[in-house]
mmCIF file of C-alpha atoms in Angstrom:
data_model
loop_
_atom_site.group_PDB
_atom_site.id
_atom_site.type_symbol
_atom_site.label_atom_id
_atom_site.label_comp_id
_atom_site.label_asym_id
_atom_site.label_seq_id
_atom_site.Cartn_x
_atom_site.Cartn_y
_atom_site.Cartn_z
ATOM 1 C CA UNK K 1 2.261 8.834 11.433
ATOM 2 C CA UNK K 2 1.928 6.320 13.907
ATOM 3 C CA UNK K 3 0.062 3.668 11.931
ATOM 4 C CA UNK K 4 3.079 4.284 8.775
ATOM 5 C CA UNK K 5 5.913 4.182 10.855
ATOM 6 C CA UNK K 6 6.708 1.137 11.075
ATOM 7 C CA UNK K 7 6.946 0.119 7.831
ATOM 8 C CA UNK K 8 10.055 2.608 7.613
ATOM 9 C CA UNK K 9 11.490 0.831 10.443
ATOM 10 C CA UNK K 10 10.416 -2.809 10.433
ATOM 11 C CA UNK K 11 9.770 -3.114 6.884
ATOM 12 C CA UNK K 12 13.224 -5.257 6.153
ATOM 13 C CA UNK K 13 13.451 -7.017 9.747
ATOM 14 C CA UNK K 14 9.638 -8.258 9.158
ATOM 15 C CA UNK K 15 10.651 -9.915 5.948
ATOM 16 C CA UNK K 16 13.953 -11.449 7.046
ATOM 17 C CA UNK K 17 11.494 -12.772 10.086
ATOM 18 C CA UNK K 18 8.902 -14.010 7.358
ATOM 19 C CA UNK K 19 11.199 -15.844 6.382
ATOM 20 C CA UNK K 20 11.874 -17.757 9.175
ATOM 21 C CA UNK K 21 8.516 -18.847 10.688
ATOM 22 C CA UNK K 22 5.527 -20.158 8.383
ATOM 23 C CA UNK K 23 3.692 -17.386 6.978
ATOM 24 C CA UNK K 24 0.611 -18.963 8.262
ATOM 25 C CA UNK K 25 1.418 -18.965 11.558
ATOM 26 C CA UNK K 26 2.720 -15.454 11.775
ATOM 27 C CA UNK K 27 -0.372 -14.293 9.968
ATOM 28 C CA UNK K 28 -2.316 -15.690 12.462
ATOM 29 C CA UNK K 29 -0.175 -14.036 15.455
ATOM 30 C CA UNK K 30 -0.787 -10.669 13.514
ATOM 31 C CA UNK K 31 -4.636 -11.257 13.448
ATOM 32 C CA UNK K 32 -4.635 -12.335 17.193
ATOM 33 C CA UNK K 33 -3.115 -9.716 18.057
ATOM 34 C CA UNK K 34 -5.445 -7.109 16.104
ATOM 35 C CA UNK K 35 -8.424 -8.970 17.559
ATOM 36 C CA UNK K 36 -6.945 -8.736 20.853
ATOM 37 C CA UNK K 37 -6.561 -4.979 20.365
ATOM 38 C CA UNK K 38 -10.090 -4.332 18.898
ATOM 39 C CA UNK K 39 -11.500 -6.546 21.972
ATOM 40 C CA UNK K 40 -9.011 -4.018 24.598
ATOM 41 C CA UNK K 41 -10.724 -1.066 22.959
ATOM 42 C CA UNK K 42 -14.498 -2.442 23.003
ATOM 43 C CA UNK K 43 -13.656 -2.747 26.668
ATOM 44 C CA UNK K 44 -12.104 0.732 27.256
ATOM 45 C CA UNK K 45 -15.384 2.048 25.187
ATOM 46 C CA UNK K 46 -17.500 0.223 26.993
ATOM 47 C CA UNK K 47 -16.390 1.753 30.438
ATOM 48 C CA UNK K 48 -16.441 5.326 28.659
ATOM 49 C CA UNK K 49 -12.923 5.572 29.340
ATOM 50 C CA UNK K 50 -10.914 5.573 25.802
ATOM 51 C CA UNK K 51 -7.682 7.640 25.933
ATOM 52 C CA UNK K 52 -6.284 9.301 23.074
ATOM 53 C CA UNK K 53 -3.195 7.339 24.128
ATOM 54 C CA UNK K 54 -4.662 3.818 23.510
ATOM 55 C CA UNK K 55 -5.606 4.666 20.346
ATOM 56 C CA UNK K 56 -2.088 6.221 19.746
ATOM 57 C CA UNK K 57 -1.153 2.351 21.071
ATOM 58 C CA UNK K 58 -3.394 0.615 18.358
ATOM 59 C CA UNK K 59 -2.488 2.359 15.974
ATOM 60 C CA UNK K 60 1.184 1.721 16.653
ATOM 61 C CA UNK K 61 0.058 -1.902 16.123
ATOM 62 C CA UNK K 62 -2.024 -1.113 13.192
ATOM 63 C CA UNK K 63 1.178 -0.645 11.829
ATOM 64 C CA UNK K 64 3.429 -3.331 13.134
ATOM 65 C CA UNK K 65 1.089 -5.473 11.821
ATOM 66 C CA UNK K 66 0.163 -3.429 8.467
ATOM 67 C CA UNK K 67 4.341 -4.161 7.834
ATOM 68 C CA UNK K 68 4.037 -7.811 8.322
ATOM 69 C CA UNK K 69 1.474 -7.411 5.143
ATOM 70 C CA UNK K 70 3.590 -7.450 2.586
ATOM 71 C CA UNK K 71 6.133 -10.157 3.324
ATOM 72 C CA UNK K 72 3.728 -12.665 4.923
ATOM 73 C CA UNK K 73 0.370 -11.986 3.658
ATOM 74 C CA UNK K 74 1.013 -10.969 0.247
ATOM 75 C CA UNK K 75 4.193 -13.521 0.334
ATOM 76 C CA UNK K 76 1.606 -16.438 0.605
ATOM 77 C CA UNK K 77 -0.721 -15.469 -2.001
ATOM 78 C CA UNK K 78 1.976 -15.740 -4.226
ATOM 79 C CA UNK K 79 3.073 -18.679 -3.269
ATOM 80 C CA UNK K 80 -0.828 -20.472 -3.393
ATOM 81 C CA UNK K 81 -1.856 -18.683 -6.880
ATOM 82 C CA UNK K 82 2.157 -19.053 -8.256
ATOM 83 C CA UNK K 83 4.086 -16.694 -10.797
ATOM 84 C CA UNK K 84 2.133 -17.415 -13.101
ATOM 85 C CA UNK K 85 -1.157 -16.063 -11.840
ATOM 86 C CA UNK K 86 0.129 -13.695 -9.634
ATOM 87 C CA UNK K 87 -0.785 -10.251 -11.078
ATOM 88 C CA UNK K 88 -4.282 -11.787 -11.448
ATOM 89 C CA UNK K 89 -4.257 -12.882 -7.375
ATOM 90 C CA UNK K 90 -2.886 -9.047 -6.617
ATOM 91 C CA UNK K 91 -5.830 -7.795 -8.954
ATOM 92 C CA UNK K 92 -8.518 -9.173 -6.809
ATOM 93 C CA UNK K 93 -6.806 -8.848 -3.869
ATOM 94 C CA UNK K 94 -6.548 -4.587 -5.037
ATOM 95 C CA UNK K 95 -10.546 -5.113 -5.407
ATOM 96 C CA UNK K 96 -11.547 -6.504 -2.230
ATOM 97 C CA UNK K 97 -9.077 -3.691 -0.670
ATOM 98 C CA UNK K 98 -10.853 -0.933 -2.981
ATOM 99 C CA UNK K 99 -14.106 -1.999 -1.765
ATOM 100 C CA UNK K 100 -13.649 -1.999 1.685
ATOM 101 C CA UNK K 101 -12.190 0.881 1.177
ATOM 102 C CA UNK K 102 -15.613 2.608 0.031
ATOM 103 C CA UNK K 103 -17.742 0.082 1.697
ATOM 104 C CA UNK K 104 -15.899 0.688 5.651
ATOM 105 C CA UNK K 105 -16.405 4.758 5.970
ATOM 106 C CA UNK K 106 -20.354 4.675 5.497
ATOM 107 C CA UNK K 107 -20.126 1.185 7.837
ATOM 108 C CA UNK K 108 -18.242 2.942 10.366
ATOM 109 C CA UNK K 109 -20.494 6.165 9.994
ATOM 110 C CA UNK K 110 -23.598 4.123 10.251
ATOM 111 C CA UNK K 111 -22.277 2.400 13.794
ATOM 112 C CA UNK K 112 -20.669 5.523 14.699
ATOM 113 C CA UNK K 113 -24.311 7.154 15.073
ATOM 114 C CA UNK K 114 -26.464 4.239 15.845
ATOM 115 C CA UNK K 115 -24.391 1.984 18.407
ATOM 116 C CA UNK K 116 -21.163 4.694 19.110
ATOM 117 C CA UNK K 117 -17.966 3.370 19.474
ATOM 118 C CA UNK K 118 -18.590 0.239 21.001
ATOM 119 C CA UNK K 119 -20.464 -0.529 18.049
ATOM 120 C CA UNK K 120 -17.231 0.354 15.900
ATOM 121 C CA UNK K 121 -14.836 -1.704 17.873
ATOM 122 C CA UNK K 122 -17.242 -4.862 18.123
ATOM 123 C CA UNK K 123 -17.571 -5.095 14.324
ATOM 124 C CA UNK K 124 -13.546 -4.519 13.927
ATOM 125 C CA UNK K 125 -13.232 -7.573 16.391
ATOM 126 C CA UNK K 126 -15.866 -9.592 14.736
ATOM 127 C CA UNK K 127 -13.892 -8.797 10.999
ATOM 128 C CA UNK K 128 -10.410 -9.656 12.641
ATOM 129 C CA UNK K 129 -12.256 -12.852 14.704
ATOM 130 C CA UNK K 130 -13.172 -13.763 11.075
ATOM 131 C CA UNK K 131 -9.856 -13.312 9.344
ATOM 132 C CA UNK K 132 -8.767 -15.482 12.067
ATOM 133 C CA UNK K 133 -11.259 -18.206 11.261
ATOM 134 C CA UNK K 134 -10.458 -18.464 7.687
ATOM 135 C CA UNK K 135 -6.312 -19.022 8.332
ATOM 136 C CA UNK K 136 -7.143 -21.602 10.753
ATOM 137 C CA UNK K 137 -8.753 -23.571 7.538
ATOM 138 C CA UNK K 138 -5.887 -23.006 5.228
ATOM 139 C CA UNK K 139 -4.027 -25.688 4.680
ATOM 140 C CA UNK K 140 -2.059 -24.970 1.246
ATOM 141 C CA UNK K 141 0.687 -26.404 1.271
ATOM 142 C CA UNK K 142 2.677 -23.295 0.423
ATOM 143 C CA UNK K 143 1.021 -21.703 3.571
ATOM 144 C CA UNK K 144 3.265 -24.890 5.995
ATOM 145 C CA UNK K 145 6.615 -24.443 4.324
ATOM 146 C CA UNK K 146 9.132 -25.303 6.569
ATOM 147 C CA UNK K 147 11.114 -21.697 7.953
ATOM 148 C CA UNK K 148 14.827 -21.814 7.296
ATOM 149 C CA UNK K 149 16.807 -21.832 9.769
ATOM 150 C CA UNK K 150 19.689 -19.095 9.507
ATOM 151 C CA UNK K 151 20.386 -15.687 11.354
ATOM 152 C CA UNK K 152 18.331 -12.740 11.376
ATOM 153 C CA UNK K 153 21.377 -10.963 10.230
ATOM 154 C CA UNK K 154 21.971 -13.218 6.863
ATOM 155 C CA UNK K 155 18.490 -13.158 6.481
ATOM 156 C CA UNK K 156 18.628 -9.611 6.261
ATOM 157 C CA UNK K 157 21.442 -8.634 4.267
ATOM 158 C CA UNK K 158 20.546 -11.534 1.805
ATOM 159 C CA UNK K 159 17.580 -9.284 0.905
ATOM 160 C CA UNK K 160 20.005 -6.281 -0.021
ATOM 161 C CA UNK K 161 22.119 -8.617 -2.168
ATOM 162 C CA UNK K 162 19.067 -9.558 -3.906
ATOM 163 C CA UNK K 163 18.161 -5.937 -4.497
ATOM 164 C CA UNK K 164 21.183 -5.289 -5.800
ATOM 165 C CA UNK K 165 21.924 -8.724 -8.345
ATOM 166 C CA UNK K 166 18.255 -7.715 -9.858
ATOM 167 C CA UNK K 167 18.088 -4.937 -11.166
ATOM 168 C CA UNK K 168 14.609 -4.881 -11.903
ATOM 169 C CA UNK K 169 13.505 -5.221 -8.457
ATOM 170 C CA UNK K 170 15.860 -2.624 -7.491
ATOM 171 C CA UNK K 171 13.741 -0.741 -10.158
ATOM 172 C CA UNK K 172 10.781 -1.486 -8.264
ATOM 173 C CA UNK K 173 12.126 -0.265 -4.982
ATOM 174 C CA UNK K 174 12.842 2.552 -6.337
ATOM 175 C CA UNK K 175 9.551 3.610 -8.444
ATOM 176 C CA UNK K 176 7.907 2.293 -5.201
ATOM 177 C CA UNK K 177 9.727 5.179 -3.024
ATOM 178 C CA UNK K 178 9.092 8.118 -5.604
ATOM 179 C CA UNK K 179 5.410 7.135 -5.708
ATOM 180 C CA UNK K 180 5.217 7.068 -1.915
ATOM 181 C CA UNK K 181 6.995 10.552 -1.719
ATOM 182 C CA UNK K 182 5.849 13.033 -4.620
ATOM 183 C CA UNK K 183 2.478 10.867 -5.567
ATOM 184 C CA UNK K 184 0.296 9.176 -2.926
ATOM 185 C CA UNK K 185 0.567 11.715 0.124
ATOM 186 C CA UNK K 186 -0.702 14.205 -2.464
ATOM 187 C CA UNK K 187 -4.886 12.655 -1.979
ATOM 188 C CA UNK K 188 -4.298 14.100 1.760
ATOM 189 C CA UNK K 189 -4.955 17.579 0.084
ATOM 190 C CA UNK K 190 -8.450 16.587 -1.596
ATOM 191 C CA UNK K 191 -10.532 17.714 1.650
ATOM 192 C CA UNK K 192 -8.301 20.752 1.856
ATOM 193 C CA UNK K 193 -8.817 21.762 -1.918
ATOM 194 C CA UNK K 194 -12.950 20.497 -1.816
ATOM 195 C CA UNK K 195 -13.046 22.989 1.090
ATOM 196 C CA UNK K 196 -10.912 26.155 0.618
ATOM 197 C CA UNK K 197 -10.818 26.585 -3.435
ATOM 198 C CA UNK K 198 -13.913 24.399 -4.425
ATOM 199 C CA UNK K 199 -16.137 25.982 -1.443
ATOM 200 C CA UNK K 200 -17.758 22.414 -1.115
ATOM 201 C CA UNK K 201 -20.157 21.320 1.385
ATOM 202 C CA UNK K 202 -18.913 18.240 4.069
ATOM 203 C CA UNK K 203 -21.274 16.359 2.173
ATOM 204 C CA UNK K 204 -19.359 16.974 -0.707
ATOM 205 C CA UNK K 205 -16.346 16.677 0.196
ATOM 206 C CA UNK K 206 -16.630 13.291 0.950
ATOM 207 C CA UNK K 207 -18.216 12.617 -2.217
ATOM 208 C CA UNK K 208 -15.238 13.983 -4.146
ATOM 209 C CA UNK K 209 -12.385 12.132 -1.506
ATOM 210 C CA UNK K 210 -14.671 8.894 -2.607
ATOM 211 C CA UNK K 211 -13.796 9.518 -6.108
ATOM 212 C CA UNK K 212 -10.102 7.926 -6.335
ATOM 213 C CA UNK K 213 -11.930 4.598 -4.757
ATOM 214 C CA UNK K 214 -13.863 4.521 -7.311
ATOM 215 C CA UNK K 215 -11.472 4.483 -9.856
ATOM 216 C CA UNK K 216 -9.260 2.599 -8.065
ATOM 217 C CA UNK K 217 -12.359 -0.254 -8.260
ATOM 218 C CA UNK K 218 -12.845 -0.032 -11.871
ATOM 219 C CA UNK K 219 -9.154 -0.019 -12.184
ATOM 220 C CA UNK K 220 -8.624 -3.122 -10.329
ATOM 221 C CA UNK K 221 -11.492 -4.554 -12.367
ATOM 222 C CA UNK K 222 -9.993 -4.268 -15.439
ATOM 223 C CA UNK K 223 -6.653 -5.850 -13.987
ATOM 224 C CA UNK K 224 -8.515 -8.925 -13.105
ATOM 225 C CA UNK K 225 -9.725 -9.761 -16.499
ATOM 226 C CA UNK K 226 -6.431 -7.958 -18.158
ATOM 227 C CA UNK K 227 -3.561 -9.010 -15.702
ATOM 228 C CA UNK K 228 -1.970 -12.210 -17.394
ATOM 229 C CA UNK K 229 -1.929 -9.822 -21.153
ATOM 230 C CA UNK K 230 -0.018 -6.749 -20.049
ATOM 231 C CA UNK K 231 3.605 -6.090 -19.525
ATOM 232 C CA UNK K 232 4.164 -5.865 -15.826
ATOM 233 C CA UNK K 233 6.965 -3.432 -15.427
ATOM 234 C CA UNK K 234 4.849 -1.721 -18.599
ATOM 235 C CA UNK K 235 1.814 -0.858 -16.362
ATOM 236 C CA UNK K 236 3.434 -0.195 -13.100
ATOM 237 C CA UNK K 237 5.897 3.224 -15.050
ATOM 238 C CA UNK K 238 3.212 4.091 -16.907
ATOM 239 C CA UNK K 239 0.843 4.111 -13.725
ATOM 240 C CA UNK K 240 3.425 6.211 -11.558
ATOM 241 C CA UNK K 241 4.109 8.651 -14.575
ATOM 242 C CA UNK K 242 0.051 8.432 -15.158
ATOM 243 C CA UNK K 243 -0.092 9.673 -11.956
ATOM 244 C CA UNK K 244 1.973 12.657 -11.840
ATOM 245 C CA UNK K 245 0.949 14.218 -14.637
ATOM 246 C CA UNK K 246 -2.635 13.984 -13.396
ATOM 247 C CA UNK K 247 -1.936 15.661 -10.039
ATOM 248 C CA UNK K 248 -1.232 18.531 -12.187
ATOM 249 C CA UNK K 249 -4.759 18.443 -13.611
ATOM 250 C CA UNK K 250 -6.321 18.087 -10.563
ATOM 251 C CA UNK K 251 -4.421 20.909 -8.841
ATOM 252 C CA UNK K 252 -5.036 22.984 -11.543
ATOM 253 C CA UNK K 253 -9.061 22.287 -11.664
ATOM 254 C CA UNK K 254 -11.302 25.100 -10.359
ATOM 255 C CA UNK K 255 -14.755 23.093 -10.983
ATOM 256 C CA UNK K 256 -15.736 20.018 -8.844
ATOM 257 C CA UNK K 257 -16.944 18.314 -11.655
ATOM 258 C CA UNK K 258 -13.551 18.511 -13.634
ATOM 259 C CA UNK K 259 -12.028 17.658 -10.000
ATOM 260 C CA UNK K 260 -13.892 14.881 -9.594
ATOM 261 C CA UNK K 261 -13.012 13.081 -12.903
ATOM 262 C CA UNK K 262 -9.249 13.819 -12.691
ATOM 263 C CA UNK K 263 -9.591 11.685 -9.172
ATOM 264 C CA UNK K 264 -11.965 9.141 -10.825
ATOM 265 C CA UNK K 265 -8.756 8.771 -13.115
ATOM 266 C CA UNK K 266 -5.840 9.073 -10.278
ATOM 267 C CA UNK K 267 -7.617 6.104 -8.472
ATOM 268 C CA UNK K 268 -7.528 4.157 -11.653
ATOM 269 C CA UNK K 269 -3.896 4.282 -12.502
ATOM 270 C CA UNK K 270 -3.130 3.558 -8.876
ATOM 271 C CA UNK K 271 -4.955 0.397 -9.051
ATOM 272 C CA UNK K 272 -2.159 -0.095 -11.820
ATOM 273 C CA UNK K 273 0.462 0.581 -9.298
ATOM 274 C CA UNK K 274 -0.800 -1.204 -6.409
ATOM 275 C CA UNK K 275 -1.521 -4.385 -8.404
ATOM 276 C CA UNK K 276 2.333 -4.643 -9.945
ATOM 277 C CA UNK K 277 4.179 -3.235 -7.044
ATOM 278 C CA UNK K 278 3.727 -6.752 -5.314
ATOM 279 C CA UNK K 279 3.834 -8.725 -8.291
ATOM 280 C CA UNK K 280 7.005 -7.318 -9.516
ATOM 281 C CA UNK K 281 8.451 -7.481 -6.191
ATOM 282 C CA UNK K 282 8.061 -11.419 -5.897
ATOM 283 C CA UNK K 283 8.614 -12.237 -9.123
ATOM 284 C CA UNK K 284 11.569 -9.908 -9.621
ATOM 285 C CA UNK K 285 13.573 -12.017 -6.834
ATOM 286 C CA UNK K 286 14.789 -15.216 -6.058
ATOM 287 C CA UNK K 287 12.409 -17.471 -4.856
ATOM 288 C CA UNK K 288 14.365 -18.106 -1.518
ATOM 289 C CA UNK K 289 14.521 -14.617 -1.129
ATOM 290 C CA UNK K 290 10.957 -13.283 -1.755
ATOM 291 C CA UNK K 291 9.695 -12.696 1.723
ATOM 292 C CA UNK K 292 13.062 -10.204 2.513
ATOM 293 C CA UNK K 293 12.135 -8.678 -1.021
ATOM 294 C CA UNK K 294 8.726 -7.893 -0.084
ATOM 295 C CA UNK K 295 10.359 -6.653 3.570
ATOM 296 C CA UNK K 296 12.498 -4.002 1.675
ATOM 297 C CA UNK K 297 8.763 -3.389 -0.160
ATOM 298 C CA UNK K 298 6.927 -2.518 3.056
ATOM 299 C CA UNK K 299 10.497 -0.469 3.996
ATOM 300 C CA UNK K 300 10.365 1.393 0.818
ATOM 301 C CA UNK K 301 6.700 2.337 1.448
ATOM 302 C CA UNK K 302 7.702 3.901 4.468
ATOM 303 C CA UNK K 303 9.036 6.788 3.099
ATOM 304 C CA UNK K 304 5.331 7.996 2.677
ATOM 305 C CA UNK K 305 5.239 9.901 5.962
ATOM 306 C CA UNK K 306 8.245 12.541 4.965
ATOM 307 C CA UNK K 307 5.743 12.826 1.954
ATOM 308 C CA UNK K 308 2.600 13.721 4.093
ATOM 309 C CA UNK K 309 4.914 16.140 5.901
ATOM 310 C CA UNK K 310 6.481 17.365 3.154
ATOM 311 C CA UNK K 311 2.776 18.610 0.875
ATOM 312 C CA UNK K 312 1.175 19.586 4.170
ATOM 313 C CA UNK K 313 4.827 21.942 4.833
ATOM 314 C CA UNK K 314 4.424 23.070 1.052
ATOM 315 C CA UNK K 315 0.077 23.512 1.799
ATOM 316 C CA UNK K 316 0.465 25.862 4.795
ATOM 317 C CA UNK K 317 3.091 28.543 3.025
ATOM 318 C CA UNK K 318 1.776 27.713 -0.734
ATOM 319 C CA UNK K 319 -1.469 26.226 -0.693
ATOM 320 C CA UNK K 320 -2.683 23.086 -1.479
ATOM 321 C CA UNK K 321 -2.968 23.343 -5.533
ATOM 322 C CA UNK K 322 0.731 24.669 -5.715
ATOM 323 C CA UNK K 323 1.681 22.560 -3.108
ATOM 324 C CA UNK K 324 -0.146 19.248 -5.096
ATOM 325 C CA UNK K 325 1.577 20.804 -8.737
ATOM 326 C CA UNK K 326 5.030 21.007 -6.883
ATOM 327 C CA UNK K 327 5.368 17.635 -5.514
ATOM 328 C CA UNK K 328 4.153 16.332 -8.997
ATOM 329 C CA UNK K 329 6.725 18.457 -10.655
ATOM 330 C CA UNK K 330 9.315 16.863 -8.424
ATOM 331 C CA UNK K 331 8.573 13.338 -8.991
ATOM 332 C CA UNK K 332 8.604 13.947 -12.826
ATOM 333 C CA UNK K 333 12.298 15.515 -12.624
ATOM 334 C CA UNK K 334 13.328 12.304 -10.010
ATOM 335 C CA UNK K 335 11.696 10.177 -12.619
ATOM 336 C CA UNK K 336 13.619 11.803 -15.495
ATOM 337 C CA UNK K 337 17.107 11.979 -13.816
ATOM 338 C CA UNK K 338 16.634 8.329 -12.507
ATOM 339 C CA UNK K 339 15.590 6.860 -15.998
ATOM 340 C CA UNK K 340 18.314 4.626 -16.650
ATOM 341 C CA UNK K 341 17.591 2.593 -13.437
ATOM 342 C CA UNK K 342 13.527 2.741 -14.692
ATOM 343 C CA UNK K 343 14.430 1.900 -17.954
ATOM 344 C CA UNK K 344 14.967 -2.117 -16.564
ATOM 345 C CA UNK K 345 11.444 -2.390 -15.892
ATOM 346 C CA UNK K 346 10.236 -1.719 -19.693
ATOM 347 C CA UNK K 347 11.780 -5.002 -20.535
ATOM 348 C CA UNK K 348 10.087 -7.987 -21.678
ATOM 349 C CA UNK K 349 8.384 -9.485 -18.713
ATOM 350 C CA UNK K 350 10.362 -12.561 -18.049
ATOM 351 C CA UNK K 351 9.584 -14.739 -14.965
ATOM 352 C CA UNK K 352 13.358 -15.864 -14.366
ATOM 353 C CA UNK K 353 12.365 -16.674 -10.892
ATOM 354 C CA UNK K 354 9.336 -18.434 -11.500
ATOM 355 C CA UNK K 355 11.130 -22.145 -11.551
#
């Protein structure tokens, strides 16, 4: 809750602040500051003295910085690869995330046991020390535009306006905020489910939560190669829809083998959401007004925590399974009584704000 918080409440004041400062240089403050944090923690670990209140603290930052992610980070690798090849730059940007993803938990595991948390903390610094190393070399020039220089307040509500002239990023918003609510917080249940209905050991439990990764990897795999031929606003419905319908087959699955491949295919359509979320987002607006865009992005995603809350409220009285069908059930009906405002998004991909 910590870490996702602040996206709900920074989400739209981190974009208007993107852009006003170079998103190089405030990517560079994020990483210092995550470095710093890591390096705090090695010492704290060090000593034997790590407080569950420090790591509340970090991961309070996690998140501040996690919100400057989509507005300055993402921001900038549109700007360097263009509208043009943008859903290609998100596609192998999903990849190295889905990797990591599988790649970091056996990392962490294997330090965990051999070196302890020190170990843990000294690698994070090391991968944030490294981050840092490779903005100091950038020198795009899309990464030293020159901020603009207006209030935080026009800055801000010039990202509503532009929510509300485009319809099909208000589209995007929207789908992005159903996903976050009825969809996503939904994978929280796969230990619960592996355990309690699928009587699975640890072992395998963590096999089967390693299963949307995967497909999430061969998802964003086929993105790479396939980006620049699909219809954006075509993949990113059909991934949410995807989805929810297949929340209901994995809820409804009694045999970890059937469970397994209905979260090999969850993590592939949500490589197909993840991918055009951001590209629809900055090619949807205005080109002065992308980094606010993405801002109301990062806000939109944090609705997720009333989600988490919301399937484990449903889990304790219902159990998981109904729980999982119910949200999905939910986000279908939103989808269908909302599909006038979707229906923007099944247009021909134009890139009006390419120029």
């Amino acid at each position: 809750m910590l870490r996702m918080l602040p996206l709900a409440l920074f989400g739209l004041a981190f974009g208007a602040m993107a852009a006003r400062v170079p998103r190089r240089s405030g990517l560079l403050t994020t990483q210092a500051v995550l470095c710093t944090t890591a390096l705090a923690l090695l010492a704290s670990s060090s000593l034997g003295s790590v407080h569950v209140w420090q790591l509340a603290v970090a991961s309070f930052i996690s998140g501040l910085a996690w919100a400057t992610d989509m507005p300055m980070r993402r921001a900038l690798i549109g700007d360097i690869a263009g509208p043009t090849r943008m859903a290609h730059a998100m596609s192998l940007d999903t990849l190295a995330a889905n990797g990591c993803k599988l790649a970091g938990p056996v990392l962490g595991g294997v330090l965990l046991t051999h070196g302890g948390m020190p170990a843990v903390f000294l690698c994070t610094g090391l991968l944030y020390a490294l981050g840092l190393a490779a903005l100091v070399g950038l020198t795009d020039r899309a990464a030293q535009s020159a901020p603009r220089k207006t209030t935080l307040r026009s800055l801000l509500l010039g990202g509503l306006q532009a929510a509300r002239a485009s319809p099909r990023l208000l589209a995007t918003l929207w789908v992005t905020v159903l996903f976050n609510l009825f969809a996503w917080p939904v994978l929280s249940m796969v230990p619960v489910i592996g355990q309690e209905r699928l009587q699975l050991s640890p072992q395998g439990i963590g096999l089967l939560a390693s299963m949307d990764g995967v497909g999430s990897l061969i998802g964003s795999l086929a993105l790479a190669v396939l980006a620049g031929r699909l219809a954006h606003g075509h993949v990113y419905v059909a991934s949410v829809l995807s989805f929810l319908v297949l929340q209901i087959v994995f809820a409804s699955s009694t045999h970890a083998l059937f469970t397994g491949a209905a979260l090999l295919m969850l993590g592939f359509v949500q490589s197909g959401f993840a991918v055009m979320q951001s590209t629809l987002a900055y090619l949807c607006a205005p080109p002065d007004r992308r980094p606010e865009a993405m801002g109301l992005m990062t806000m939109c995603i944090g609705a997720s925590p009333v989600g988490f809350l919301a399937v484990g409220w449903l889990s304790q009285w219902l159990g998981a399974p109904l729980a999982t069908v119910i949200c999905a059930l939910c986000g279908l009906a939103s989808a269908a009584l909302t599909w006038p405002l979707w229906r923007t998004l099944l247009r021909r991909d134009a890139h009006v704000s390419s120029t």
